[in-house]
Amino acid sequence: MPYHYPNTIPFYKILFKSSSITRNPIPFHKENFEKHGDTFAISPPFSKRIMLTCDAEIILYLLRKNHRNYKKSKIQTKFLSKYVGKGLLTSSGEYWLKQRRLIQPAFHKEKLQKLVTIMESTIETQLQNLPKNTKVDSYPIMNELAFHVVAKSLFNYSSDEHTMHRLQEIIETLQDFIIREIRQPHKQWWYKASGLVKKHMTLVKESRDIINTVIDERRNSDKEHDDLLDMLLKAKYEDDGTSMTNEQLIDEILIFFVAGHETTANALTFTFHLIAKNPEVYAKVLTEIDAIDDAISPMEKIAKLNYVKNCVEESMRLYPPAWITDRVALEDDSFGGFNVQKGTMIGISFYELHRNKKYWENPNDFIPERFSDENRKATTGYYFPFGAGPRMCIGNSFALYEMMLSVYQMMKKYTIATDPKKVAIAPLITLKPIDLPLTFTKRTV
């Protein structure tokens, strides 16, 4: 069949803007979606065309309806797996399916009930150290909180505080370098020649050694910890009844750290800023939180935090942490009126989908009521903060519970205020906020 692609932007037009696109591709995407419609293409030299879409029908086709014909690109697999191993986020095919089936039960609601108790006490501890009555950049605070929640939920601190902080430093250093490698492929030779790749691979080894020590300690312990590591150690493959090796466990744990702490930190930062900036929303959140008895269990609190959940969901609509993903066609295919060649890469912009006027009324406004029980149906099919289809984020409920409990604990204890300025973002592997200040004042109620 003849190949038929959407409107295609010549590569030379991109070349002139390459440095600004590298820093922040969203204005370039926005401009071209407005000009060419919900799907357009670019034509790199010596390579197949690349498509970019914010069309819900095409996105569901790629991620759900015909997902077997699409794989993640080398950007997601090769670059990431070099540093964080072959875990759920970076693996594919039969191995991915086998791991997903093994790990999925650890994230079922009944298992999460044990984790939310760890989660709640960790959040409480983290919030005790907030800088009070002074304006501070909120992201580092949320980042620290989210890292501790993941670390405690995974290990319940089998290791000492110093070791966990070292692991945090390494993971953040590796994330920064991965972004540089992905964004500046033309500097690959320099990264190798200058020893930067070697230096970061040494950090990879150190991080794997730290986690391996924790796993060995746990294997030799007869104590129950009710954390994720316990669940992963007990998990058995259906076909032969074996468990994961240390290497496999390390791969999955590194992925949980990378995928589970920065994304949540980003989402929490945006959520608190948006609540603080909208007085009517703020008042509704307080009314709901203050009506809840602090003595009930964390799961009972989560069940009552309906409006808080709507706020978190609306925040992730406007600022989805996983703001973009991609798929590569394994065979020729047709969708949305296009005929694409095997090997075509399609970028999926959740950020633009979530702000697409075709699907959302007043798409740039923060309106948590969109996700109320009576309105939620209207968002189905257009809202994918955790992706969609078989590869949807395995930790979506974990992340939602963590964010809801963080909002509850924070606003039960503190009044928050922010600058009503425009939000600045850095679209890296995840969508990061830039300098979003908050002021925390102890509540006297």
CSV table of C-alpha atoms in Angstrom, one decimal, residues 49-410:
chain,number,residue,atom,x,y,z
A,49,ARG,CA,9.5,10.0,9.3
A,50,ILE,CA,8.6,10.7,13.0
A,51,MET,CA,5.0,11.4,13.8
A,52,LEU,CA,3.6,13.3,16.8
A,53,THR,CA,0.0,13.1,17.9
A,54,CYS,CA,-2.4,14.3,20.6
A,55,ASP,CA,-5.4,12.6,18.9
A,56,ALA,CA,-7.2,10.4,21.5
A,57,GLU,CA,-8.4,7.9,18.9
A,58,ILE,CA,-4.9,7.3,17.5
A,59,ILE,CA,-3.4,7.2,21.1
A,60,LEU,CA,-5.9,4.5,22.2
A,61,TYR,CA,-5.2,2.5,19.0
A,62,LEU,CA,-1.4,2.6,19.6
A,63,LEU,CA,-1.5,1.8,23.3
A,64,ARG,CA,-4.6,-0.4,23.6
A,65,LYS,CA,-6.3,-1.6,20.5
A,66,ASN,CA,-3.3,-2.7,18.4
A,67,HIS,CA,-0.6,-2.5,21.1
A,68,ARG,CA,1.0,-5.7,19.9
A,69,ASN,CA,2.2,-4.0,16.7
A,70,TYR,CA,4.1,-1.3,18.7
A,71,LYS,CA,7.1,-1.3,20.9
A,72,LYS,CA,8.9,1.4,22.9
A,73,SER,CA,11.7,3.2,21.1
A,74,LYS,CA,15.4,2.8,21.9
A,75,ILE,CA,15.2,6.1,23.7
A,76,GLN,CA,13.1,4.4,26.4
A,77,THR,CA,14.7,1.0,26.3
A,78,LYS,CA,18.4,1.3,25.3
A,79,PHE,CA,19.3,4.6,27.1
A,80,LEU,CA,17.4,3.9,30.3
A,81,SER,CA,18.2,0.2,30.6
A,82,LYS,CA,21.9,1.0,30.4
A,83,TYR,CA,21.6,2.8,33.7
A,84,VAL,CA,18.6,1.3,35.5
A,85,GLY,CA,18.6,-2.2,34.2
A,86,LYS,CA,15.9,-4.4,32.5
A,87,GLY,CA,12.9,-3.7,34.6
A,88,LEU,CA,9.2,-3.2,33.8
A,89,LEU,CA,9.7,0.2,32.3
A,90,THR,CA,12.6,-0.7,30.0
A,91,SER,CA,11.9,-4.4,29.0
A,92,SER,CA,9.6,-5.6,26.3
A,93,GLY,CA,8.0,-8.7,24.7
A,94,GLU,CA,7.7,-12.0,26.6
A,95,TYR,CA,10.1,-11.0,29.4
A,96,TRP,CA,8.1,-7.9,30.1
A,97,LEU,CA,4.9,-9.9,30.2
A,98,LYS,CA,6.4,-12.5,32.6
A,99,GLN,CA,7.6,-9.7,34.9
A,100,ARG,CA,4.3,-7.8,34.8
A,101,ARG,CA,2.3,-10.9,35.8
A,102,LEU,CA,4.8,-11.7,38.6
A,103,ILE,CA,4.8,-8.2,40.1
A,104,GLN,CA,1.2,-7.1,39.5
A,105,PRO,CA,-0.2,-8.8,42.7
A,106,ALA,CA,2.1,-6.7,44.9
A,107,PHE,CA,0.1,-3.6,43.8
A,108,HIS,CA,-3.4,-5.0,44.3
A,109,LYS,CA,-5.6,-3.0,46.7
A,110,GLU,CA,-5.4,-5.6,49.6
A,111,LYS,CA,-1.6,-5.5,49.5
A,112,LEU,CA,-1.5,-1.7,49.3
A,113,GLN,CA,-3.4,-1.5,52.6
A,114,LYS,CA,-0.3,-2.6,54.4
A,115,LEU,CA,1.9,-0.1,52.5
A,116,VAL,CA,-0.4,2.9,53.1
A,117,THR,CA,0.3,2.6,56.9
A,118,ILE,CA,4.1,2.9,56.1
A,119,MET,CA,3.3,5.7,53.6
A,120,GLU,CA,1.3,7.7,56.1
A,121,SER,CA,3.9,7.6,58.9
A,122,THR,CA,6.6,8.5,56.5
A,123,ILE,CA,4.7,11.5,55.2
A,124,GLU,CA,4.0,12.7,58.8
A,125,THR,CA,7.7,12.4,59.6
A,126,GLN,CA,8.8,14.3,56.5
A,127,LEU,CA,6.3,17.2,57.1
A,128,GLN,CA,7.7,17.8,60.6
A,129,ASN,CA,10.8,19.3,59.1
A,130,LEU,CA,9.1,21.9,56.8
A,131,PRO,CA,10.7,25.4,56.8
A,132,LYS,CA,7.9,27.6,58.3
A,133,ASN,CA,6.8,31.2,57.6
A,134,THR,CA,9.3,31.7,54.7
A,135,LYS,CA,8.9,31.4,51.0
A,136,VAL,CA,10.7,28.3,49.6
A,137,ASP,CA,11.0,26.4,46.3
A,138,SER,CA,8.5,23.6,46.9
A,139,TYR,CA,10.0,21.0,44.5
A,140,PRO,CA,13.0,19.9,46.7
A,141,ILE,CA,10.6,19.4,49.6
A,142,MET,CA,8.3,17.2,47.6
A,143,ASN,CA,11.2,15.4,46.1
A,144,GLU,CA,12.6,14.5,49.5
A,145,LEU,CA,9.1,13.4,50.7
A,146,ALA,CA,8.5,11.2,47.6
A,147,PHE,CA,11.9,9.6,47.8
A,148,HIS,CA,11.4,8.6,51.5
A,149,VAL,CA,7.9,7.2,50.8
A,150,VAL,CA,9.3,5.0,48.0
A,151,ALA,CA,12.3,4.0,50.0
A,152,LYS,CA,10.3,3.1,53.1
A,153,SER,CA,7.6,1.3,51.1
A,154,LEU,CA,10.2,-0.7,49.3
A,155,PHE,CA,12.6,-1.5,52.1
A,156,ASN,CA,10.9,-0.2,55.3
A,157,TYR,CA,14.5,1.0,55.8
A,158,SER,CA,16.3,-2.3,56.0
A,159,SER,CA,19.3,-0.1,55.5
A,160,ASP,CA,20.5,3.0,57.4
A,161,GLU,CA,19.5,6.6,56.6
A,162,HIS,CA,23.0,7.5,55.2
A,163,THR,CA,22.9,4.6,52.7
A,164,MET,CA,19.4,5.6,51.5
A,165,HIS,CA,20.6,9.2,51.0
A,166,ARG,CA,23.6,8.0,49.0
A,167,LEU,CA,21.2,6.0,46.8
A,168,GLN,CA,19.0,9.1,46.4
A,169,GLU,CA,22.1,11.1,45.2
A,170,ILE,CA,23.1,8.5,42.8
A,171,ILE,CA,19.7,8.1,41.2
A,172,GLU,CA,19.2,11.8,40.8
A,173,THR,CA,22.7,12.2,39.2
A,174,LEU,CA,21.9,9.3,36.8
A,175,GLN,CA,18.6,10.8,35.8
A,176,ASP,CA,20.2,14.1,35.0
A,177,PHE,CA,22.8,12.4,32.8
A,178,ILE,CA,20.3,10.2,31.0
A,179,ILE,CA,18.4,13.4,30.0
A,180,ARG,CA,21.6,14.9,28.6
A,181,GLU,CA,22.3,11.7,26.6
A,182,ILE,CA,18.8,11.6,25.2
A,183,ARG,CA,18.5,15.3,24.4
A,184,GLN,CA,22.0,15.6,22.9
A,185,PRO,CA,22.8,12.5,20.9
A,186,HIS,CA,25.3,14.4,18.8
A,187,LYS,CA,27.5,14.6,21.9
A,188,GLN,CA,27.6,10.8,22.5
A,189,TRP,CA,31.2,10.7,21.3
A,190,TRP,CA,32.2,13.4,23.8
A,191,TYR,CA,30.5,11.7,26.7
A,192,LYS,CA,32.4,8.6,26.0
A,193,ALA,CA,35.8,10.2,25.2
A,194,SER,CA,35.6,12.5,28.3
A,195,GLY,CA,35.0,9.6,30.6
A,196,LEU,CA,31.5,10.8,31.6
A,197,VAL,CA,29.8,7.5,30.6
A,198,LYS,CA,32.4,5.5,32.5
A,199,LYS,CA,31.9,7.7,35.6
A,200,HIS,CA,28.1,7.3,35.5
A,201,MET,CA,28.4,3.5,35.0
A,202,THR,CA,30.6,3.4,38.2
A,203,LEU,CA,27.6,5.1,40.0
A,204,VAL,CA,25.3,2.4,38.5
A,205,LYS,CA,27.5,-0.3,40.0
A,206,GLU,CA,27.5,1.5,43.4
A,207,SER,CA,23.6,1.8,43.4
A,208,ARG,CA,23.3,-1.9,42.4
A,209,ASP,CA,25.7,-2.9,45.2
A,210,ILE,CA,23.7,-0.9,47.8
A,211,ILE,CA,20.4,-2.6,46.8
A,212,ASN,CA,22.1,-6.0,46.6
A,213,THR,CA,23.3,-5.7,50.2
A,214,VAL,CA,19.7,-4.8,51.3
A,215,ILE,CA,18.3,-7.9,49.4
A,216,ASP,CA,20.9,-10.2,50.9
A,217,GLU,CA,20.2,-8.9,54.4
A,218,ARG,CA,16.5,-9.5,53.9
A,219,ARG,CA,17.0,-13.0,52.4
A,220,ASN,CA,18.9,-13.9,55.6
A,221,SER,CA,16.3,-12.3,57.9
A,222,ASP,CA,13.3,-14.1,59.3
A,223,LYS,CA,11.4,-10.9,60.1
A,224,GLU,CA,8.2,-9.8,58.3
A,225,HIS,CA,8.4,-6.2,57.0
A,226,ASP,CA,5.1,-5.9,55.0
A,227,ASP,CA,6.9,-3.8,52.4
A,228,LEU,CA,7.4,-4.2,48.7
A,229,LEU,CA,10.7,-6.1,49.0
A,230,ASP,CA,9.0,-8.8,51.1
A,231,MET,CA,6.2,-9.1,48.4
A,232,LEU,CA,8.8,-9.3,45.6
A,233,LEU,CA,10.9,-11.9,47.3
A,234,LYS,CA,7.9,-14.1,47.9
A,235,ALA,CA,6.5,-13.7,44.3
A,236,LYS,CA,6.8,-16.9,42.2
A,237,TYR,CA,6.7,-17.4,38.5
A,238,GLU,CA,3.6,-19.3,37.3
A,239,ASP,CA,5.5,-21.6,34.9
A,240,ASP,CA,8.2,-23.0,37.2
A,241,GLY,CA,7.6,-21.7,40.7
A,242,THR,CA,10.9,-19.9,40.9
A,243,SER,CA,11.5,-16.4,42.3
A,244,MET,CA,13.4,-13.4,41.0
A,245,THR,CA,17.2,-13.5,41.2
A,246,ASN,CA,19.0,-10.6,42.9
A,247,GLU,CA,19.8,-9.1,39.6
A,248,GLN,CA,16.2,-9.1,38.5
A,249,LEU,CA,15.1,-7.6,41.9
A,250,ILE,CA,17.7,-4.8,41.6
A,251,ASP,CA,16.4,-4.0,38.1
A,252,GLU,CA,12.8,-3.7,39.3
A,253,ILE,CA,13.8,-1.8,42.4
A,254,LEU,CA,15.8,0.8,40.5
A,255,ILE,CA,12.8,1.3,38.1
A,256,PHE,CA,10.5,1.8,41.1
A,257,PHE,CA,12.9,4.5,42.4
A,258,VAL,CA,13.3,6.2,39.1
A,259,ALA,CA,9.7,6.0,38.0
A,260,GLY,CA,8.1,6.3,41.4
A,261,HIS,CA,9.7,9.2,43.1
A,262,GLU,CA,10.3,12.0,40.7
A,263,THR,CA,6.9,11.7,39.0
A,264,THR,CA,5.2,11.9,42.3
A,265,ALA,CA,7.3,14.9,43.5
A,266,ASN,CA,6.4,16.7,40.3
A,267,ALA,CA,2.7,16.0,40.6
A,268,LEU,CA,2.6,17.1,44.3
A,269,THR,CA,4.5,20.3,43.5
A,270,PHE,CA,2.0,21.3,40.8
A,271,THR,CA,-1.0,20.1,43.0
A,272,PHE,CA,-0.1,22.2,46.0
A,273,HIS,CA,0.6,25.3,43.8
A,274,LEU,CA,-2.8,24.9,42.0
A,275,ILE,CA,-4.7,24.4,45.2
A,276,ALA,CA,-3.0,27.4,46.9
A,277,LYS,CA,-3.6,29.6,43.8
A,278,ASN,CA,-7.4,28.9,43.7
A,279,PRO,CA,-9.2,30.1,46.9
A,280,GLU,CA,-12.5,28.4,46.1
A,281,VAL,CA,-10.7,25.1,45.6
A,282,TYR,CA,-8.6,25.6,48.7
A,283,ALA,CA,-11.8,26.2,50.8
A,284,LYS,CA,-13.4,23.0,49.5
A,285,VAL,CA,-10.3,21.0,50.2
A,286,LEU,CA,-10.2,22.3,53.8
A,287,THR,CA,-13.8,21.5,54.4
A,288,GLU,CA,-13.3,17.9,53.3
A,289,ILE,CA,-10.1,17.4,55.2
A,290,ASP,CA,-11.4,19.0,58.4
A,291,ALA,CA,-14.4,16.7,58.5
A,292,ILE,CA,-12.2,13.6,58.6
A,293,ASP,CA,-11.3,12.1,62.0
A,294,ASP,CA,-7.5,11.8,62.1
A,295,ALA,CA,-7.8,8.6,64.2
A,296,ILE,CA,-9.3,6.4,61.4
A,297,SER,CA,-7.0,4.2,59.2
A,298,PRO,CA,-5.2,5.6,56.2
A,299,MET,CA,-7.4,3.6,53.8
A,300,GLU,CA,-10.5,4.9,55.4
A,301,LYS,CA,-9.2,8.5,55.0
A,302,ILE,CA,-8.4,7.8,51.3
A,303,ALA,CA,-12.0,6.6,50.8
A,304,LYS,CA,-13.3,10.0,52.1
A,305,LEU,CA,-10.9,12.2,50.2
A,306,ASN,CA,-13.0,12.5,47.1
A,307,TYR,CA,-12.4,16.2,46.3
A,308,VAL,CA,-8.7,15.9,47.2
A,309,LYS,CA,-8.5,13.1,44.6
A,310,ASN,CA,-10.2,15.3,42.0
A,311,CYS,CA,-7.6,18.0,42.7
A,312,VAL,CA,-4.7,15.6,42.2
A,313,GLU,CA,-6.3,14.2,39.0
A,314,GLU,CA,-6.9,17.7,37.6
A,315,SER,CA,-3.4,18.7,38.4
A,316,MET,CA,-2.1,15.6,36.5
A,317,ARG,CA,-4.3,16.5,33.6
A,318,LEU,CA,-2.7,20.0,33.3
A,319,TYR,CA,0.8,18.8,34.2
A,320,PRO,CA,1.1,15.0,33.5
A,321,PRO,CA,4.5,13.9,35.0
A,322,ALA,CA,4.9,11.3,32.2
A,323,TRP,CA,4.1,14.0,29.6
A,324,ILE,CA,5.1,12.2,26.5
A,325,THR,CA,5.8,8.6,25.4
A,326,ASP,CA,6.5,6.9,22.1
A,327,ARG,CA,5.9,3.7,20.1
A,328,VAL,CA,7.6,2.2,17.0
A,329,ALA,CA,5.6,0.2,14.4
A,330,LEU,CA,6.8,-3.4,14.2
A,331,GLU,CA,4.9,-3.8,10.9
A,332,ASP,CA,3.2,-1.5,8.3
A,333,ASP,CA,-0.1,-0.2,9.7
A,334,SER,CA,-3.1,2.1,9.0
A,335,PHE,CA,-4.8,4.3,11.6
A,336,GLY,CA,-6.5,7.7,11.7
A,337,GLY,CA,-6.5,8.0,7.9
A,338,PHE,CA,-2.7,7.4,7.7
A,339,ASN,CA,-0.7,4.5,6.3
A,340,VAL,CA,2.6,4.2,8.1
A,341,GLN,CA,5.8,2.2,7.3
A,342,LYS,CA,7.3,-0.4,9.6
A,343,GLY,CA,9.9,1.3,11.8
A,344,THR,CA,7.9,4.6,12.0
A,345,MET,CA,8.2,6.2,15.5
A,346,ILE,CA,5.1,8.0,16.8
A,347,GLY,CA,5.4,10.4,19.7
A,348,ILE,CA,2.3,10.6,22.0
A,349,SER,CA,1.9,13.9,23.8
A,350,PHE,CA,-0.3,13.4,26.8
A,351,TYR,CA,0.4,17.0,27.7
A,352,GLU,CA,-1.3,18.3,24.5
A,353,LEU,CA,-4.0,15.6,24.6
A,354,HIS,CA,-5.0,16.8,28.1
A,355,ARG,CA,-5.3,20.4,26.9
A,356,ASN,CA,-6.9,19.5,23.5
A,357,LYS,CA,-10.0,21.8,23.0
A,358,LYS,CA,-11.7,19.0,21.1
A,359,TYR,CA,-12.0,17.0,24.4
A,360,TRP,CA,-11.9,19.5,27.2
A,361,GLU,CA,-13.9,22.7,28.0
A,362,ASN,CA,-11.7,25.5,29.2
A,363,PRO,CA,-8.7,23.1,28.9
A,364,ASN,CA,-6.1,25.4,30.5
A,365,ASP,CA,-8.2,26.1,33.7
A,366,PHE,CA,-7.8,24.2,36.9
A,367,ILE,CA,-11.3,22.7,37.5
A,368,PRO,CA,-11.2,19.7,39.9
A,369,GLU,CA,-15.0,19.1,39.5
A,370,ARG,CA,-14.3,17.6,36.0
A,371,PHE,CA,-13.4,14.4,37.9
A,372,SER,CA,-16.3,14.3,40.3
A,373,ASP,CA,-18.5,11.1,40.1
A,374,GLU,CA,-21.2,12.8,38.0
A,375,ASN,CA,-18.7,14.4,35.5
A,376,ARG,CA,-16.0,11.7,35.4
A,377,LYS,CA,-17.5,9.8,32.4
A,378,ALA,CA,-16.8,12.7,30.1
A,379,THR,CA,-13.1,12.4,30.7
A,380,THR,CA,-12.9,8.7,29.8
A,381,GLY,CA,-10.8,8.1,26.7
A,382,TYR,CA,-9.0,11.4,26.9
A,383,TYR,CA,-7.2,11.2,30.2
A,384,PHE,CA,-4.0,9.1,30.6
A,385,PRO,CA,-1.8,10.4,33.4
A,386,PHE,CA,-0.5,6.9,33.9
A,387,GLY,CA,-0.5,5.8,30.3
A,388,ALA,CA,-3.0,3.3,28.9
A,389,GLY,CA,-3.3,-0.3,27.8
A,390,PRO,CA,-1.3,-3.3,29.1
A,391,ARG,CA,1.7,-1.0,29.8
A,392,MET,CA,-0.2,1.4,32.0
A,393,CYS,CA,1.8,2.3,35.1
A,394,ILE,CA,1.7,-0.6,37.6
A,395,GLY,CA,2.0,1.9,40.5
A,396,ASN,CA,-0.9,4.2,39.7
A,397,SER,CA,-2.9,3.4,42.8
A,398,PHE,CA,0.2,3.6,45.0
A,399,ALA,CA,1.0,7.1,43.6
A,400,LEU,CA,-2.6,8.3,43.9
A,401,TYR,CA,-2.8,7.2,47.6
A,402,GLU,CA,0.5,8.8,48.4
A,403,MET,CA,-0.5,12.1,46.8
A,404,MET,CA,-3.9,12.1,48.5
A,405,LEU,CA,-2.4,11.4,51.9
A,406,SER,CA,0.3,14.0,51.4
A,407,VAL,CA,-2.4,16.7,50.6
A,408,TYR,CA,-4.4,15.5,53.7
A,409,GLN,CA,-1.5,15.6,56.1
A,410,MET,CA,-0.1,18.9,54.8
